[in-house]
């Protein structure tokens, strides 16, 4: 993996704190993240004070900060895993990297510690190739290139807007899968970064993700809230929903979405079976959305990420609203989010 | 202090990567392969191995433990008076140019001469359900643990497991051991669709075009990527014929490798052409195309100057060809591979002839190919009906 010249000041690392004691998390990531600025957003429902070790350049945002900046309605927007979106909103950096607080640095096949941050930056700063599949995966990686038969006009690629990393140990499976295969752990290290082709739908997990905030910031939003959303990933769909919208927007704006490296090590937390006993509403909802996403087309007039989100919200309300009220609420939340983004998310907003 | 330790770990990782790279550079020896425990030869009565050759088949010695249970179809290109020696103990049929002319008569015009594209004659003449094709400069690769890779076994696994072209699984093949569908993957799409094609990769000499070979003559592919993935519907890819397997019943008639070599203005686009055709047809019929494992060890780098002369026109033409294939929309009533292919040939004649008269000839050859295929494979055996549901 080539070490790109990372300009540290262009990166914010956003952590949603769903647990109060972040000391082991931050200490284990220290060699990799200590030279970056961290935005830590505390889940508004977490009552205890956060414990963060010394030696980091960080800002912590709590419920009162969220209320102050966004208004008291904001706390509902940013509860649970969605608290990290507040960090995306107030960041002013070009690149954001966000990792769940139960994930730790992993090791590659050679036993070396994986610098997930460097890999995400490399993914975002090298072109993506969504219009034609390269069978040797990322042609911009050292030791690889475009294969015979790859059209030359497509070899300069497009800007990469998102980098979706993966997970060793506890992979991001849904509750039914993890319950059924309770011993299933991911030990396969796949040494590849690939561009997910244009028009291919995918579940974008929020567990280990990075993106170009300038290009696609508004497309990652807290909008789909399950009735019994909880503090385990098995009980959420907010990232999956937002990720599907983000992929549609990237496809429309000719931006690339990469998937693969880097891996993080996801620790055991919670019980899939307990989450399964709660209603697995999210799994059912996904069935409704596939035909919609397969057919959604954005108008040529939508030329910015904000425009695209507003358009998607419109059609979601029309086509999915009648299916389930959670979608109408999501559509409204998306519109609210764009307003928030234009107001608070823009560079000119004071008082962060 | 932390920075010093950090740089040291980078240095270590570079050294161990180099060591790993050196290890990956060798193919497995015949002895190493022979020492592998003999597994079950799956599908040994249902799969033919098609090998185009012009010189000799010594490479089969390296593959013996994996290939010997299977029937081989050797397609001898070039001078038919030359005798191709096949190593002892293999069950095979061999066809040279005289045989091809005799069997196909005037239709033999669609089979290329002096180009490995002639291998598709082997697909046509086979009576089996599955085909595995491999080049004679491809050897047994080793995985990162040093174990020889049974490429045929992996291809069979790929073909017998469903594909998932309608939704991308971020953990790659959900049917692989130790993997599954990720959170957010719709349950209604988890059954998958039948797999029509399994496209394998190559360690050592990668499949680069001539310009890339000229610029990077020393580049070797040493990266073992432990994944099989389904290429999403609507996405095209460059299909390489060096290490390829497919279901003849599902997609055979579309595996025509075009007009290349002697008397033709182009070469080294045979497999590419077939790949674009099969992908649009698979997308139309709801069939899957996989790529990734298995790896073979590709030993010979062909001469880049010779390659450049062969590929030259293709490099320009593909700029027109790709948008053509990206915009192909097959009518709903094309429910068999042959119908799709004939329809495609009409579109090629209509839209690509203006690029070069070669495409007019190619379109005709595509029809000749289907005629020949149907003649050699009478009704029932190869008219592959559309799988459940999705015609588009």
PDB file of C-alpha atoms in Angstrom, chain A residues 148-292:
ATOM      1  CA  UNK A 148      -6.337  -5.806 -21.784  1.00  0.00           C
ATOM      2  CA  UNK A 149      -9.680  -4.754 -23.210  1.00  0.00           C
ATOM      3  CA  UNK A 150     -10.241  -1.862 -20.825  1.00  0.00           C
ATOM      4  CA  UNK A 151     -11.188   1.168 -22.941  1.00  0.00           C
ATOM      5  CA  UNK A 152      -8.521   3.830 -22.858  1.00  0.00           C
ATOM      6  CA  UNK A 153     -11.002   6.677 -22.697  1.00  0.00           C
ATOM      7  CA  UNK A 154     -12.213   5.362 -19.342  1.00  0.00           C
ATOM      8  CA  UNK A 155      -8.791   4.990 -17.765  1.00  0.00           C
ATOM      9  CA  UNK A 156      -8.569   8.414 -16.168  1.00  0.00           C
ATOM     10  CA  UNK A 157     -11.529   7.502 -14.003  1.00  0.00           C
ATOM     11  CA  UNK A 158     -13.681   9.810 -11.907  1.00  0.00           C
ATOM     12  CA  UNK A 159     -13.310  11.388  -8.470  1.00  0.00           C
ATOM     13  CA  UNK A 160     -13.772   8.975  -5.605  1.00  0.00           C
ATOM     14  CA  UNK A 161     -16.366  10.283  -3.214  1.00  0.00           C
ATOM     15  CA  UNK A 162     -16.774   7.354  -0.824  1.00  0.00           C
ATOM     16  CA  UNK A 163     -14.585   4.642   0.632  1.00  0.00           C
ATOM     17  CA  UNK A 164     -16.425   1.771   2.288  1.00  0.00           C
ATOM     18  CA  UNK A 165     -14.166  -0.361   4.449  1.00  0.00           C
ATOM     19  CA  UNK A 166     -14.792  -3.856   5.778  1.00  0.00           C
ATOM     20  CA  UNK A 167     -14.627  -5.741   9.101  1.00  0.00           C
ATOM     21  CA  UNK A 168     -12.743  -8.720  10.422  1.00  0.00           C
ATOM     22  CA  UNK A 169     -14.134 -10.790  13.266  1.00  0.00           C
ATOM     23  CA  UNK A 170     -17.692  -9.542  13.711  1.00  0.00           C
ATOM     24  CA  UNK A 171     -18.759  -8.668  10.183  1.00  0.00           C
ATOM     25  CA  UNK A 172     -21.722  -6.444   9.491  1.00  0.00           C
ATOM     26  CA  UNK A 173     -24.358  -9.144   9.188  1.00  0.00           C
ATOM     27  CA  UNK A 174     -28.006  -8.654  10.033  1.00  0.00           C
ATOM     28  CA  UNK A 175     -29.517 -10.166  13.151  1.00  0.00           C
ATOM     29  CA  UNK A 176     -31.173 -13.174  11.484  1.00  0.00           C
ATOM     30  CA  UNK A 177     -27.886 -14.170   9.817  1.00  0.00           C
ATOM     31  CA  UNK A 178     -25.725 -13.717  12.888  1.00  0.00           C
ATOM     32  CA  UNK A 179     -28.271 -15.504  15.096  1.00  0.00           C
ATOM     33  CA  UNK A 180     -28.471 -18.461  12.754  1.00  0.00           C
ATOM     34  CA  UNK A 181     -24.705 -18.689  12.369  1.00  0.00           C
ATOM     35  CA  UNK A 182     -23.704 -17.612  15.844  1.00  0.00           C
ATOM     36  CA  UNK A 183     -20.097 -18.807  15.413  1.00  0.00           C
ATOM     37  CA  UNK A 184     -19.635 -17.060  12.058  1.00  0.00           C
ATOM     38  CA  UNK A 185     -16.683 -14.715  12.176  1.00  0.00           C
ATOM     39  CA  UNK A 186     -15.001 -13.079   9.232  1.00  0.00           C
ATOM     40  CA  UNK A 187     -11.398 -14.181   8.964  1.00  0.00           C
ATOM     41  CA  UNK A 188     -10.960 -13.721   5.244  1.00  0.00           C
ATOM     42  CA  UNK A 189      -8.659 -10.823   4.388  1.00  0.00           C
ATOM     43  CA  UNK A 190      -9.416  -9.869   0.797  1.00  0.00           C
ATOM     44  CA  UNK A 191      -6.559  -7.745  -0.453  1.00  0.00           C
ATOM     45  CA  UNK A 192      -8.555  -5.583  -2.842  1.00  0.00           C
ATOM     46  CA  UNK A 193     -10.180  -2.214  -3.307  1.00  0.00           C
ATOM     47  CA  UNK A 194     -12.796  -2.141  -6.003  1.00  0.00           C
ATOM     48  CA  UNK A 195     -14.984   0.549  -7.501  1.00  0.00           C
ATOM     49  CA  UNK A 196     -18.605  -0.487  -7.168  1.00  0.00           C
ATOM     50  CA  UNK A 197     -19.938  -0.129 -10.710  1.00  0.00           C
ATOM     51  CA  UNK A 198     -22.380   2.619 -11.639  1.00  0.00           C
ATOM     52  CA  UNK A 199     -26.010   1.626 -11.189  1.00  0.00           C
ATOM     53  CA  UNK A 200     -25.109  -1.322  -8.985  1.00  0.00           C
ATOM     54  CA  UNK A 201     -26.971  -1.119  -5.687  1.00  0.00           C
ATOM     55  CA  UNK A 202     -25.173  -1.960  -2.484  1.00  0.00           C
ATOM     56  CA  UNK A 203     -25.592  -1.796   1.296  1.00  0.00           C
ATOM     57  CA  UNK A 204     -23.191   0.895   2.523  1.00  0.00           C
ATOM     58  CA  UNK A 205     -22.389   0.204   6.141  1.00  0.00           C
ATOM     59  CA  UNK A 206     -21.614   3.106   8.447  1.00  0.00           C
ATOM     60  CA  UNK A 207     -19.253   1.090  10.622  1.00  0.00           C
ATOM     61  CA  UNK A 208     -16.028   1.911   8.756  1.00  0.00           C
ATOM     62  CA  UNK A 209     -16.513   4.621   6.179  1.00  0.00           C
ATOM     63  CA  UNK A 210     -14.829   7.659   4.686  1.00  0.00           C
ATOM     64  CA  UNK A 211     -16.033  10.270   2.262  1.00  0.00           C
ATOM     65  CA  UNK A 212     -15.303  13.513   0.519  1.00  0.00           C
ATOM     66  CA  UNK A 213     -17.437  15.916   2.515  1.00  0.00           C
ATOM     67  CA  UNK A 214     -17.215  18.637  -0.117  1.00  0.00           C
ATOM     68  CA  UNK A 215     -18.503  16.329  -2.826  1.00  0.00           C
ATOM     69  CA  UNK A 216     -21.149  14.265  -1.047  1.00  0.00           C
ATOM     70  CA  UNK A 217     -21.533  15.521   2.527  1.00  0.00           C
ATOM     71  CA  UNK A 218     -25.292  16.122   2.300  1.00  0.00           C
ATOM     72  CA  UNK A 219     -25.933  12.599   1.001  1.00  0.00           C
ATOM     73  CA  UNK A 220     -25.165  10.921   4.320  1.00  0.00           C
ATOM     74  CA  UNK A 221     -27.988  11.720   6.663  1.00  0.00           C
ATOM     75  CA  UNK A 222     -29.921  10.457   9.638  1.00  0.00           C
ATOM     76  CA  UNK A 223     -33.353   9.960   8.139  1.00  0.00           C
ATOM     77  CA  UNK A 224     -34.619   6.396   8.454  1.00  0.00           C
ATOM     78  CA  UNK A 225     -35.440   5.729  12.074  1.00  0.00           C
ATOM     79  CA  UNK A 226     -36.836   2.335  12.932  1.00  0.00           C
ATOM     80  CA  UNK A 227     -39.630   2.265  15.473  1.00  0.00           C
ATOM     81  CA  UNK A 228     -37.490   0.259  17.875  1.00  0.00           C
ATOM     82  CA  UNK A 229     -34.081   1.435  16.775  1.00  0.00           C
ATOM     83  CA  UNK A 230     -31.470   0.556  19.326  1.00  0.00           C
ATOM     84  CA  UNK A 231     -27.818   0.854  20.163  1.00  0.00           C
ATOM     85  CA  UNK A 232     -26.656  -2.174  18.241  1.00  0.00           C
ATOM     86  CA  UNK A 233     -26.052  -2.131  14.510  1.00  0.00           C
ATOM     87  CA  UNK A 234     -28.464  -5.075  14.233  1.00  0.00           C
ATOM     88  CA  UNK A 235     -31.205  -2.693  15.306  1.00  0.00           C
ATOM     89  CA  UNK A 236     -30.565   0.057  12.779  1.00  0.00           C
ATOM     90  CA  UNK A 237     -30.978   0.682   9.088  1.00  0.00           C
ATOM     91  CA  UNK A 238     -30.139   4.386   9.055  1.00  0.00           C
ATOM     92  CA  UNK A 239     -26.747   3.893   7.417  1.00  0.00           C
ATOM     93  CA  UNK A 240     -28.058   1.410   4.865  1.00  0.00           C
ATOM     94  CA  UNK A 241     -30.840   3.775   3.821  1.00  0.00           C
ATOM     95  CA  UNK A 242     -28.591   6.776   3.615  1.00  0.00           C
ATOM     96  CA  UNK A 243     -25.925   4.740   1.822  1.00  0.00           C
ATOM     97  CA  UNK A 244     -28.326   3.621  -0.888  1.00  0.00           C
ATOM     98  CA  UNK A 245     -29.320   7.224  -1.493  1.00  0.00           C
ATOM     99  CA  UNK A 246     -25.655   8.213  -1.507  1.00  0.00           C
ATOM    100  CA  UNK A 247     -24.873   5.579  -4.162  1.00  0.00           C
ATOM    101  CA  UNK A 248     -27.685   6.858  -6.387  1.00  0.00           C
ATOM    102  CA  UNK A 249     -26.391  10.402  -5.981  1.00  0.00           C
ATOM    103  CA  UNK A 250     -22.804   9.387  -6.734  1.00  0.00           C
ATOM    104  CA  UNK A 251     -23.931   7.515  -9.843  1.00  0.00           C
ATOM    105  CA  UNK A 252     -25.875  10.548 -10.994  1.00  0.00           C
ATOM    106  CA  UNK A 253     -23.021  12.974 -10.345  1.00  0.00           C
ATOM    107  CA  UNK A 254     -20.421  10.603 -11.888  1.00  0.00           C
ATOM    108  CA  UNK A 255     -18.578  10.131  -8.617  1.00  0.00           C
ATOM    109  CA  UNK A 256     -17.034   6.880  -7.512  1.00  0.00           C
ATOM    110  CA  UNK A 257     -17.773   4.610  -4.573  1.00  0.00           C
ATOM    111  CA  UNK A 258     -15.048   2.202  -3.528  1.00  0.00           C
ATOM    112  CA  UNK A 259     -15.393  -0.879  -1.369  1.00  0.00           C
ATOM    113  CA  UNK A 260     -12.888  -3.262   0.202  1.00  0.00           C
ATOM    114  CA  UNK A 261      -9.774  -2.276   2.133  1.00  0.00           C
ATOM    115  CA  UNK A 262      -9.265  -1.124   4.802  1.00  0.00           C
ATOM    116  CA  UNK A 263     -10.381  -3.702   7.365  1.00  0.00           C
ATOM    117  CA  UNK A 264     -11.006  -2.885  10.987  1.00  0.00           C
ATOM    118  CA  UNK A 265     -11.380  -5.421  13.780  1.00  0.00           C
ATOM    119  CA  UNK A 266     -14.912  -5.330  15.100  1.00  0.00           C
ATOM    120  CA  UNK A 267     -15.264  -6.501  18.674  1.00  0.00           C
ATOM    121  CA  UNK A 268     -18.039  -8.587  20.103  1.00  0.00           C
ATOM    122  CA  UNK A 269     -20.857  -6.505  21.429  1.00  0.00           C
ATOM    123  CA  UNK A 270     -24.448  -7.358  22.131  1.00  0.00           C
ATOM    124  CA  UNK A 271     -26.395 -10.416  21.123  1.00  0.00           C
ATOM    125  CA  UNK A 272     -27.829 -10.988  17.665  1.00  0.00           C
ATOM    126  CA  UNK A 273     -30.592 -13.131  19.102  1.00  0.00           C
ATOM    127  CA  UNK A 274     -31.666 -10.420  21.524  1.00  0.00           C
ATOM    128  CA  UNK A 275     -31.749  -7.955  18.661  1.00  0.00           C
ATOM    129  CA  UNK A 276     -33.706 -10.473  16.627  1.00  0.00           C
ATOM    130  CA  UNK A 277     -36.326 -10.761  19.346  1.00  0.00           C
ATOM    131  CA  UNK A 278     -36.975  -7.103  18.849  1.00  0.00           C
ATOM    132  CA  UNK A 279     -38.893  -6.603  15.708  1.00  0.00           C
ATOM    133  CA  UNK A 280     -36.603  -6.974  12.710  1.00  0.00           C
ATOM    134  CA  UNK A 281     -38.354  -4.141  11.042  1.00  0.00           C
ATOM    135  CA  UNK A 282     -35.316  -3.021   9.116  1.00  0.00           C
ATOM    136  CA  UNK A 283     -34.979  -6.303   7.276  1.00  0.00           C
ATOM    137  CA  UNK A 284     -38.609  -6.132   6.203  1.00  0.00           C
ATOM    138  CA  UNK A 285     -38.287  -2.534   5.068  1.00  0.00           C
ATOM    139  CA  UNK A 286     -35.391  -3.349   2.736  1.00  0.00           C
ATOM    140  CA  UNK A 287     -37.733  -5.510   0.676  1.00  0.00           C
ATOM    141  CA  UNK A 288     -39.869  -2.492  -0.084  1.00  0.00           C
ATOM    142  CA  UNK A 289     -37.069  -0.246  -1.176  1.00  0.00           C
ATOM    143  CA  UNK A 290     -35.277  -2.359  -3.771  1.00  0.00           C
ATOM    144  CA  UNK A 291     -37.668  -1.805  -6.694  1.00  0.00           C
ATOM    145  CA  UNK A 292     -37.706   1.898  -5.876  1.00  0.00           C
TER     146      UNK A 292
END
